[in-house]
PDB file of C-alpha atoms in Angstrom:
ATOM      1  CA  SER A   1     196.455  41.454  45.817  1.00  0.00           C
ATOM      2  CA  GLN A   2     196.202  44.757  44.802  1.00  0.00           C
ATOM      3  CA  GLN A   3     197.552  45.774  41.264  1.00  0.00           C
ATOM      4  CA  GLY A   4     197.115  49.528  40.554  1.00  0.00           C
ATOM      5  CA  GLU A   5     196.961  52.409  42.570  1.00  0.00           C
ATOM      6  CA  GLU A   6     195.178  54.746  41.978  1.00  0.00           C
ATOM      7  CA  ASP A   7     196.744  59.037  43.388  1.00  0.00           C
ATOM      8  CA  PRO A   8     195.147  60.952  44.766  1.00  0.00           C
ATOM      9  CA  GLN A   9     193.040  58.924  46.390  1.00  0.00           C
ATOM     10  CA  ALA A  10     190.255  62.067  46.592  1.00  0.00           C
ATOM     11  CA  LEU A  11     190.100  65.111  44.004  1.00  0.00           C
ATOM     12  CA  SER A  12     187.774  68.696  44.096  1.00  0.00           C
ATOM     13  CA  ILE A  13     188.538  70.879  41.379  1.00  0.00           C
ATOM     14  CA  GLN A  14     186.170  72.927  39.399  1.00  0.00           C
ATOM     15  CA  GLU A  15     183.585  72.899  37.367  1.00  0.00           C
ATOM     16  CA  GLY A  16     185.020  73.567  33.215  1.00  0.00           C
ATOM     17  CA  GLU A  17     189.077  72.337  34.527  1.00  0.00           C
ATOM     18  CA  ASN A  18     190.675  69.774  33.385  1.00  0.00           C
ATOM     19  CA  ALA A  19     190.792  66.089  35.959  1.00  0.00           C
ATOM     20  CA  THR A  20     194.279  63.889  36.131  1.00  0.00           C
ATOM     21  CA  MET A  21     194.319  60.960  37.553  1.00  0.00           C
ATOM     22  CA  ASN A  22     197.648  58.848  37.847  1.00  0.00           C
ATOM     23  CA  CYS A  23     197.142  54.855  38.308  1.00  0.00           C
ATOM     24  CA  SER A  24     200.557  52.687  38.836  1.00  0.00           C
ATOM     25  CA  TYR A  25     200.801  49.221  38.955  1.00  0.00           C
ATOM     26  CA  LYS A  26     204.152  46.318  39.744  1.00  0.00           C
ATOM     27  CA  THR A  27     203.964  43.486  37.568  1.00  0.00           C
ATOM     28  CA  SER A  28     203.645  43.507  33.602  1.00  0.00           C
ATOM     29  CA  ILE A  29     200.675  43.898  32.363  1.00  0.00           C
ATOM     30  CA  ASN A  30     198.485  42.956  29.190  1.00  0.00           C
ATOM     31  CA  ASN A  31     195.200  45.369  29.183  1.00  0.00           C
ATOM     32  CA  LEU A  32     194.431  48.195  31.648  1.00  0.00           C
ATOM     33  CA  GLN A  33     191.638  49.660  31.295  1.00  0.00           C
ATOM     34  CA  TRP A  34     189.911  52.696  33.594  1.00  0.00           C
ATOM     35  CA  TYR A  35     186.210  52.079  35.181  1.00  0.00           C
ATOM     36  CA  ARG A  36     183.349  55.002  36.867  1.00  0.00           C
ATOM     37  CA  GLN A  37     181.187  54.463  40.030  1.00  0.00           C
ATOM     38  CA  ASN A  38     178.468  56.882  40.755  1.00  0.00           C
ATOM     39  CA  SER A  39     177.874  56.923  44.442  1.00  0.00           C
ATOM     40  CA  GLY A  40     176.471  52.977  45.182  1.00  0.00           C
ATOM     41  CA  ARG A  41     175.642  51.931  41.998  1.00  0.00           C
ATOM     42  CA  GLY A  42     177.997  49.605  39.510  1.00  0.00           C
ATOM     43  CA  LEU A  43     181.221  50.104  37.043  1.00  0.00           C
ATOM     44  CA  VAL A  44     180.794  51.172  33.656  1.00  0.00           C
ATOM     45  CA  HIS A  45     183.674  50.868  31.422  1.00  0.00           C
ATOM     46  CA  LEU A  46     185.153  54.321  29.953  1.00  0.00           C
ATOM     47  CA  ILE A  47     188.010  52.705  28.567  1.00  0.00           C
ATOM     48  CA  LEU A  48     190.151  50.062  27.814  1.00  0.00           C
ATOM     49  CA  ILE A  49     194.359  50.881  27.109  1.00  0.00           C
ATOM     50  CA  ARG A  50     196.849  47.652  25.546  1.00  0.00           C
ATOM     51  CA  SER A  51     200.226  47.611  26.974  1.00  0.00           C
ATOM     52  CA  ASN A  52     201.004  48.064  22.670  1.00  0.00           C
ATOM     53  CA  GLU A  53     199.430  51.525  22.907  1.00  0.00           C
ATOM     54  CA  ARG A  54     200.111  54.270  24.144  1.00  0.00           C
ATOM     55  CA  GLU A  55     197.557  56.762  24.028  1.00  0.00           C
ATOM     56  CA  LYS A  56     193.102  56.433  23.984  1.00  0.00           C
ATOM     57  CA  HIS A  57     191.369  59.252  23.650  1.00  0.00           C
ATOM     58  CA  SER A  58     187.223  58.871  23.958  1.00  0.00           C
ATOM     59  CA  GLY A  59     185.196  61.737  23.935  1.00  0.00           C
ATOM     60  CA  ARG A  60     186.945  64.384  27.125  1.00  0.00           C
ATOM     61  CA  LEU A  61     189.006  61.203  27.990  1.00  0.00           C
ATOM     62  CA  ARG A  62     191.787  60.705  27.515  1.00  0.00           C
ATOM     63  CA  VAL A  63     193.912  57.317  28.892  1.00  0.00           C
ATOM     64  CA  THR A  64     198.171  57.111  28.335  1.00  0.00           C
ATOM     65  CA  LEU A  65     199.932  53.979  29.463  1.00  0.00           C
ATOM     66  CA  ASP A  66     204.404  54.246  30.187  1.00  0.00           C
ATOM     67  CA  THR A  67     204.934  50.669  30.325  1.00  0.00           C
ATOM     68  CA  SER A  68     208.648  51.063  31.579  1.00  0.00           C
ATOM     69  CA  LYS A  69     207.117  53.730  34.579  1.00  0.00           C
ATOM     70  CA  LYS A  70     204.531  50.120  34.953  1.00  0.00           C
ATOM     71  CA  SER A  71     201.685  53.954  35.809  1.00  0.00           C
ATOM     72  CA  SER A  72     198.227  55.136  32.979  1.00  0.00           C
ATOM     73  CA  SER A  73     196.281  58.190  33.896  1.00  0.00           C
ATOM     74  CA  LEU A  74     193.388  59.222  32.938  1.00  0.00           C
ATOM     75  CA  LEU A  75     192.740  63.090  31.772  1.00  0.00           C
ATOM     76  CA  ILE A  76     188.552  64.704  31.500  1.00  0.00           C
ATOM     77  CA  THR A  77     189.049  67.015  30.307  1.00  0.00           C
ATOM     78  CA  ALA A  78     186.665  70.706  31.167  1.00  0.00           C
ATOM     79  CA  SER A  79     184.531  68.741  33.396  1.00  0.00           C
ATOM     80  CA  ARG A  80     180.547  68.685  33.931  1.00  0.00           C
ATOM     81  CA  ALA A  81     179.559  68.017  37.479  1.00  0.00           C
ATOM     82  CA  ALA A  82     177.752  64.521  36.218  1.00  0.00           C
ATOM     83  CA  ASP A  83     182.325  64.081  36.358  1.00  0.00           C
ATOM     84  CA  THR A  84     181.940  63.538  40.050  1.00  0.00           C
ATOM     85  CA  ALA A  85     182.141  60.218  40.495  1.00  0.00           C
ATOM     86  CA  SER A  86     184.915  57.489  41.451  1.00  0.00           C
ATOM     87  CA  TYR A  87     186.987  56.586  38.904  1.00  0.00           C
ATOM     88  CA  PHE A  88     189.446  52.779  38.877  1.00  0.00           C
ATOM     89  CA  CYS A  89     191.851  51.290  37.884  1.00  0.00           C
ATOM     90  CA  ALA A  90     192.316  48.070  36.616  1.00  0.00           C
ATOM     91  CA  THR A  91     194.396  45.296  35.278  1.00  0.00           C
ATOM     92  CA  ASP A  92     194.483  42.098  33.897  1.00  0.00           C
ATOM     93  CA  ALA A  93     196.403  39.963  37.004  1.00  0.00           C
ATOM     94  CA  PRO A  94     199.831  38.418  37.712  1.00  0.00           C
ATOM     95  CA  GLY A  95     200.376  35.385  34.865  1.00  0.00           C
ATOM     96  CA  ASN A  96     196.645  35.660  33.635  1.00  0.00           C
ATOM     97  CA  ARG A  97     195.540  32.595  31.511  1.00  0.00           C
ATOM     98  CA  ASP A  98     191.514  33.720  32.212  1.00  0.00           C
ATOM     99  CA  ASP A  99     190.113  36.512  32.201  1.00  0.00           C
ATOM    100  CA  LYS A 100     189.853  38.319  36.133  1.00  0.00           C
ATOM    101  CA  ILE A 101     191.291  41.891  36.895  1.00  0.00           C
ATOM    102  CA  ILE A 102     191.877  43.812  39.487  1.00  0.00           C
ATOM    103  CA  PHE A 103     190.757  46.835  40.648  1.00  0.00           C
ATOM    104  CA  GLY A 104     192.882  49.807  42.965  1.00  0.00           C
ATOM    105  CA  LYS A 105     190.591  51.755  45.332  1.00  0.00           C
ATOM    106  CA  GLY A 106     189.810  53.419  43.213  1.00  0.00           C
ATOM    107  CA  THR A 107     190.547  57.894  42.898  1.00  0.00           C
ATOM    108  CA  ARG A 108     187.200  59.635  44.236  1.00  0.00           C
ATOM    109  CA  LEU A 109     186.076  63.594  41.712  1.00  0.00           C
ATOM    110  CA  HIS A 110     184.185  65.940  42.647  1.00  0.00           C
ATOM    111  CA  ILE A 111     183.360  68.568  40.552  1.00  0.00           C
ATOM    112  CA  LEU A 112     182.126  72.207  42.717  1.00  0.00           C
ATOM    113  CA  PRO A 113     180.518  74.379  40.513  1.00  0.00           C
TER     114      PRO A 113
ATOM    115  CA  ASP B   1     167.530  45.345  26.735  1.00  0.00           C
ATOM    116  CA  GLY B   2     171.113  43.336  27.030  1.00  0.00           C
ATOM    117  CA  GLY B   3     172.164  44.162  30.041  1.00  0.00           C
ATOM    118  CA  ILE B   4     172.261  42.700  34.015  1.00  0.00           C
ATOM    119  CA  THR B   5     170.158  42.253  36.521  1.00  0.00           C
ATOM    120  CA  GLN B   6     171.154  42.060  40.258  1.00  0.00           C
ATOM    121  CA  SER B   7     168.244  41.612  43.045  1.00  0.00           C
ATOM    122  CA  PRO B   8     167.109  42.669  45.373  1.00  0.00           C
ATOM    123  CA  LYS B   9     168.747  46.656  45.041  1.00  0.00           C
ATOM    124  CA  TYR B  10     168.767  46.415  49.647  1.00  0.00           C
ATOM    125  CA  LEU B  11     168.625  43.258  51.345  1.00  0.00           C
ATOM    126  CA  PHE B  12     168.259  43.042  55.241  1.00  0.00           C
ATOM    127  CA  ARG B  13     169.600  39.661  57.251  1.00  0.00           C
ATOM    128  CA  LYS B  14     169.650  38.238  60.585  1.00  0.00           C
ATOM    129  CA  GLU B  15     173.108  37.103  61.921  1.00  0.00           C
ATOM    130  CA  GLY B  16     173.111  32.656  61.392  1.00  0.00           C
ATOM    131  CA  GLN B  17     171.335  33.009  58.127  1.00  0.00           C
ATOM    132  CA  ASN B  18     172.221  32.489  54.300  1.00  0.00           C
ATOM    133  CA  VAL B  19     171.368  35.013  52.210  1.00  0.00           C
ATOM    134  CA  THR B  20     171.592  34.593  48.326  1.00  0.00           C
ATOM    135  CA  LEU B  21     171.928  37.043  45.523  1.00  0.00           C
ATOM    136  CA  SER B  22     171.175  36.804  41.770  1.00  0.00           C
ATOM    137  CA  CYS B  23     173.030  37.770  39.168  1.00  0.00           C
ATOM    138  CA  GLU B  24     171.302  37.483  35.247  1.00  0.00           C
ATOM    139  CA  GLN B  25     172.734  38.165  32.179  1.00  0.00           C
ATOM    140  CA  ASN B  26     171.316  38.540  28.290  1.00  0.00           C
ATOM    141  CA  LEU B  27     174.269  39.944  27.343  1.00  0.00           C
ATOM    142  CA  ASN B  28     174.796  35.760  26.167  1.00  0.00           C
ATOM    143  CA  HIS B  29     178.947  36.642  28.403  1.00  0.00           C
ATOM    144  CA  ASP B  30     180.636  33.454  28.680  1.00  0.00           C
ATOM    145  CA  ALA B  31     182.306  35.003  32.008  1.00  0.00           C
ATOM    146  CA  MET B  32     180.221  36.313  35.167  1.00  0.00           C
ATOM    147  CA  TYR B  33     182.225  37.496  38.180  1.00  0.00           C
ATOM    148  CA  TRP B  34     180.591  38.528  42.287  1.00  0.00           C
ATOM    149  CA  TYR B  35     182.659  41.784  43.893  1.00  0.00           C
ATOM    150  CA  ARG B  36     182.559  43.103  47.319  1.00  0.00           C
ATOM    151  CA  GLN B  37     183.335  46.741  47.697  1.00  0.00           C
ATOM    152  CA  ASP B  38     183.309  48.062  51.498  1.00  0.00           C
ATOM    153  CA  PRO B  39     183.083  51.949  51.780  1.00  0.00           C
ATOM    154  CA  GLY B  40     185.839  54.268  50.339  1.00  0.00           C
ATOM    155  CA  GLN B  41     187.247  50.452  49.237  1.00  0.00           C
ATOM    156  CA  GLY B  42     187.751  49.089  46.234  1.00  0.00           C
ATOM    157  CA  LEU B  43     186.610  45.387  44.364  1.00  0.00           C
ATOM    158  CA  ARG B  44     187.253  42.517  45.743  1.00  0.00           C
ATOM    159  CA  LEU B  45     187.322  38.909  44.061  1.00  0.00           C
ATOM    160  CA  ILE B  46     184.791  36.424  45.445  1.00  0.00           C
ATOM    161  CA  TYR B  47     184.175  34.377  43.003  1.00  0.00           C
ATOM    162  CA  TYR B  48     184.349  34.085  38.969  1.00  0.00           C
ATOM    163  CA  SER B  49     182.586  31.418  36.250  1.00  0.00           C
ATOM    164  CA  GLN B  50     184.114  31.145  32.370  1.00  0.00           C
ATOM    165  CA  ILE B  51     182.355  28.529  31.774  1.00  0.00           C
ATOM    166  CA  VAL B  52     178.905  26.817  32.785  1.00  0.00           C
ATOM    167  CA  ASN B  53     178.948  24.087  35.524  1.00  0.00           C
ATOM    168  CA  ASP B  54     183.097  25.861  36.045  1.00  0.00           C
ATOM    169  CA  PHE B  55     184.054  27.934  38.334  1.00  0.00           C
ATOM    170  CA  GLN B  56     186.978  29.851  40.743  1.00  0.00           C
ATOM    171  CA  LYS B  57     187.676  31.122  44.015  1.00  0.00           C
ATOM    172  CA  GLY B  58     189.009  34.195  43.773  1.00  0.00           C
ATOM    173  CA  ASP B  59     190.828  36.122  46.291  1.00  0.00           C
ATOM    174  CA  ILE B  60     188.085  36.445  49.215  1.00  0.00           C
ATOM    175  CA  ALA B  61     186.368  33.929  48.809  1.00  0.00           C
ATOM    176  CA  GLU B  62     186.290  32.908  52.569  1.00  0.00           C
ATOM    177  CA  GLY B  63     182.012  32.485  53.499  1.00  0.00           C
ATOM    178  CA  TYR B  64     180.660  32.707  50.282  1.00  0.00           C
ATOM    179  CA  SER B  65     179.565  30.081  47.035  1.00  0.00           C
ATOM    180  CA  VAL B  66     178.367  30.258  44.037  1.00  0.00           C
ATOM    181  CA  SER B  67     176.900  27.933  41.222  1.00  0.00           C
ATOM    182  CA  ARG B  68     176.080  28.528  37.604  1.00  0.00           C
ATOM    183  CA  GLU B  69     173.974  26.031  36.451  1.00  0.00           C
ATOM    184  CA  LYS B  70     173.054  28.399  33.320  1.00  0.00           C
ATOM    185  CA  LYS B  71     174.840  30.496  31.166  1.00  0.00           C
ATOM    186  CA  GLU B  72     172.874  33.570  32.034  1.00  0.00           C
ATOM    187  CA  SER B  73     173.011  33.480  36.075  1.00  0.00           C
ATOM    188  CA  PHE B  74     175.665  33.299  38.382  1.00  0.00           C
ATOM    189  CA  PRO B  75     174.268  33.047  41.818  1.00  0.00           C
ATOM    190  CA  LEU B  76     176.212  34.537  45.222  1.00  0.00           C
ATOM    191  CA  THR B  77     175.596  32.647  48.750  1.00  0.00           C
ATOM    192  CA  VAL B  78     176.152  34.265  51.870  1.00  0.00           C
ATOM    193  CA  THR B  79     176.096  32.034  54.576  1.00  0.00           C
ATOM    194  CA  SER B  80     176.425  32.187  58.409  1.00  0.00           C
ATOM    195  CA  ALA B  81     180.152  31.713  58.008  1.00  0.00           C
ATOM    196  CA  GLN B  82     180.898  34.427  56.598  1.00  0.00           C
ATOM    197  CA  LYS B  83     182.253  36.767  59.371  1.00  0.00           C
ATOM    198  CA  ASN B  84     180.753  40.395  58.105  1.00  0.00           C
ATOM    199  CA  PRO B  85     179.385  39.765  55.353  1.00  0.00           C
ATOM    200  CA  THR B  86     177.937  43.080  55.383  1.00  0.00           C
ATOM    201  CA  ALA B  87     179.210  45.300  52.321  1.00  0.00           C
ATOM    202  CA  PHE B  88     177.877  46.094  48.521  1.00  0.00           C
ATOM    203  CA  TYR B  89     177.634  43.149  46.690  1.00  0.00           C
ATOM    204  CA  LEU B  90     178.662  43.628  42.400  1.00  0.00           C
ATOM    205  CA  CYS B  91     178.219  41.249  39.406  1.00  0.00           C
ATOM    206  CA  ALA B  92     179.592  41.721  36.096  1.00  0.00           C
ATOM    207  CA  SER B  93     180.318  39.618  32.644  1.00  0.00           C
ATOM    208  CA  SER B  94     182.101  39.967  30.017  1.00  0.00           C
ATOM    209  CA  MET B  95     183.099  38.220  27.079  1.00  0.00           C
ATOM    210  CA  VAL B  96     185.960  35.105  27.109  1.00  0.00           C
ATOM    211  CA  SER B  97     189.213  36.102  25.007  1.00  0.00           C
ATOM    212  CA  GLY B  98     191.081  32.803  27.693  1.00  0.00           C
ATOM    213  CA  THR B  99     194.013  35.245  28.253  1.00  0.00           C
ATOM    214  CA  GLY B 100     195.461  38.719  29.348  1.00  0.00           C
ATOM    215  CA  ALA B 101     191.301  40.270  30.037  1.00  0.00           C
ATOM    216  CA  PHE B 102     190.985  41.579  26.598  1.00  0.00           C
ATOM    217  CA  TYR B 103     187.458  42.308  26.847  1.00  0.00           C
ATOM    218  CA  GLU B 104     186.151  44.855  29.350  1.00  0.00           C
ATOM    219  CA  GLN B 105     183.194  44.135  32.371  1.00  0.00           C
ATOM    220  CA  TYR B 106     180.478  44.885  32.484  1.00  0.00           C
ATOM    221  CA  PHE B 107     178.480  45.260  35.812  1.00  0.00           C
ATOM    222  CA  GLY B 108     175.095  45.044  37.581  1.00  0.00           C
ATOM    223  CA  PRO B 109     173.710  48.157  40.201  1.00  0.00           C
ATOM    224  CA  GLY B 110     174.920  46.176  42.894  1.00  0.00           C
ATOM    225  CA  THR B 111     172.820  44.472  46.195  1.00  0.00           C
ATOM    226  CA  ARG B 112     173.168  46.446  49.487  1.00  0.00           C
ATOM    227  CA  LEU B 113     173.718  43.867  52.417  1.00  0.00           C
ATOM    228  CA  THR B 114     173.654  44.609  55.956  1.00  0.00           C
ATOM    229  CA  VAL B 115     173.240  41.706  58.334  1.00  0.00           C
ATOM    230  CA  THR B 116     172.780  42.649  62.302  1.00  0.00           C
TER     231      THR B 116
END
């Protein structure tokens, strides 16, 4: 069962540019999380935003959440080669009574030198 | 060093054999999870456990089994009943909030299983 869906599926930008990825979901949530995965590695947590929050920042990362549109965006400013990775959004499951989360299929970001 | 480890990194098996993937954490987390990832895809939940000696099926539990005898350990067995076992397997852990997934998950490095 897929809750979140990222857009675009793949994105290539020049180093130094900003990268924006979007996530849409179907049902109401308590939290939305963003994770990064370098090729062949485990996932690394980036940001968790709660349903009563609209925006969060962490270094060069900015996450927004619009619960009325059931969507979130991840902005990476001043991109670097090391930002090349897949980015996943994840939400708690509908009617969630535990801690499991559901991942989207991800956006593959490639930073060009 | 706190963290979550998976072993081995690469695993090769013949079709029809059961295989067990190891996952250990020293983060003192109550919850642990197993995911499967296929090329170019997101993560799909196989099994999860929120407390020792208890676990629940995820979305794709058929052909897999788990045990949770210790808080630190959550091994996954891929049985011969799993029709397409070749994949990248990821283990994760988190604190427990009880509802709403209020805590981030910490992931191991993954095990790439190839069955021929």
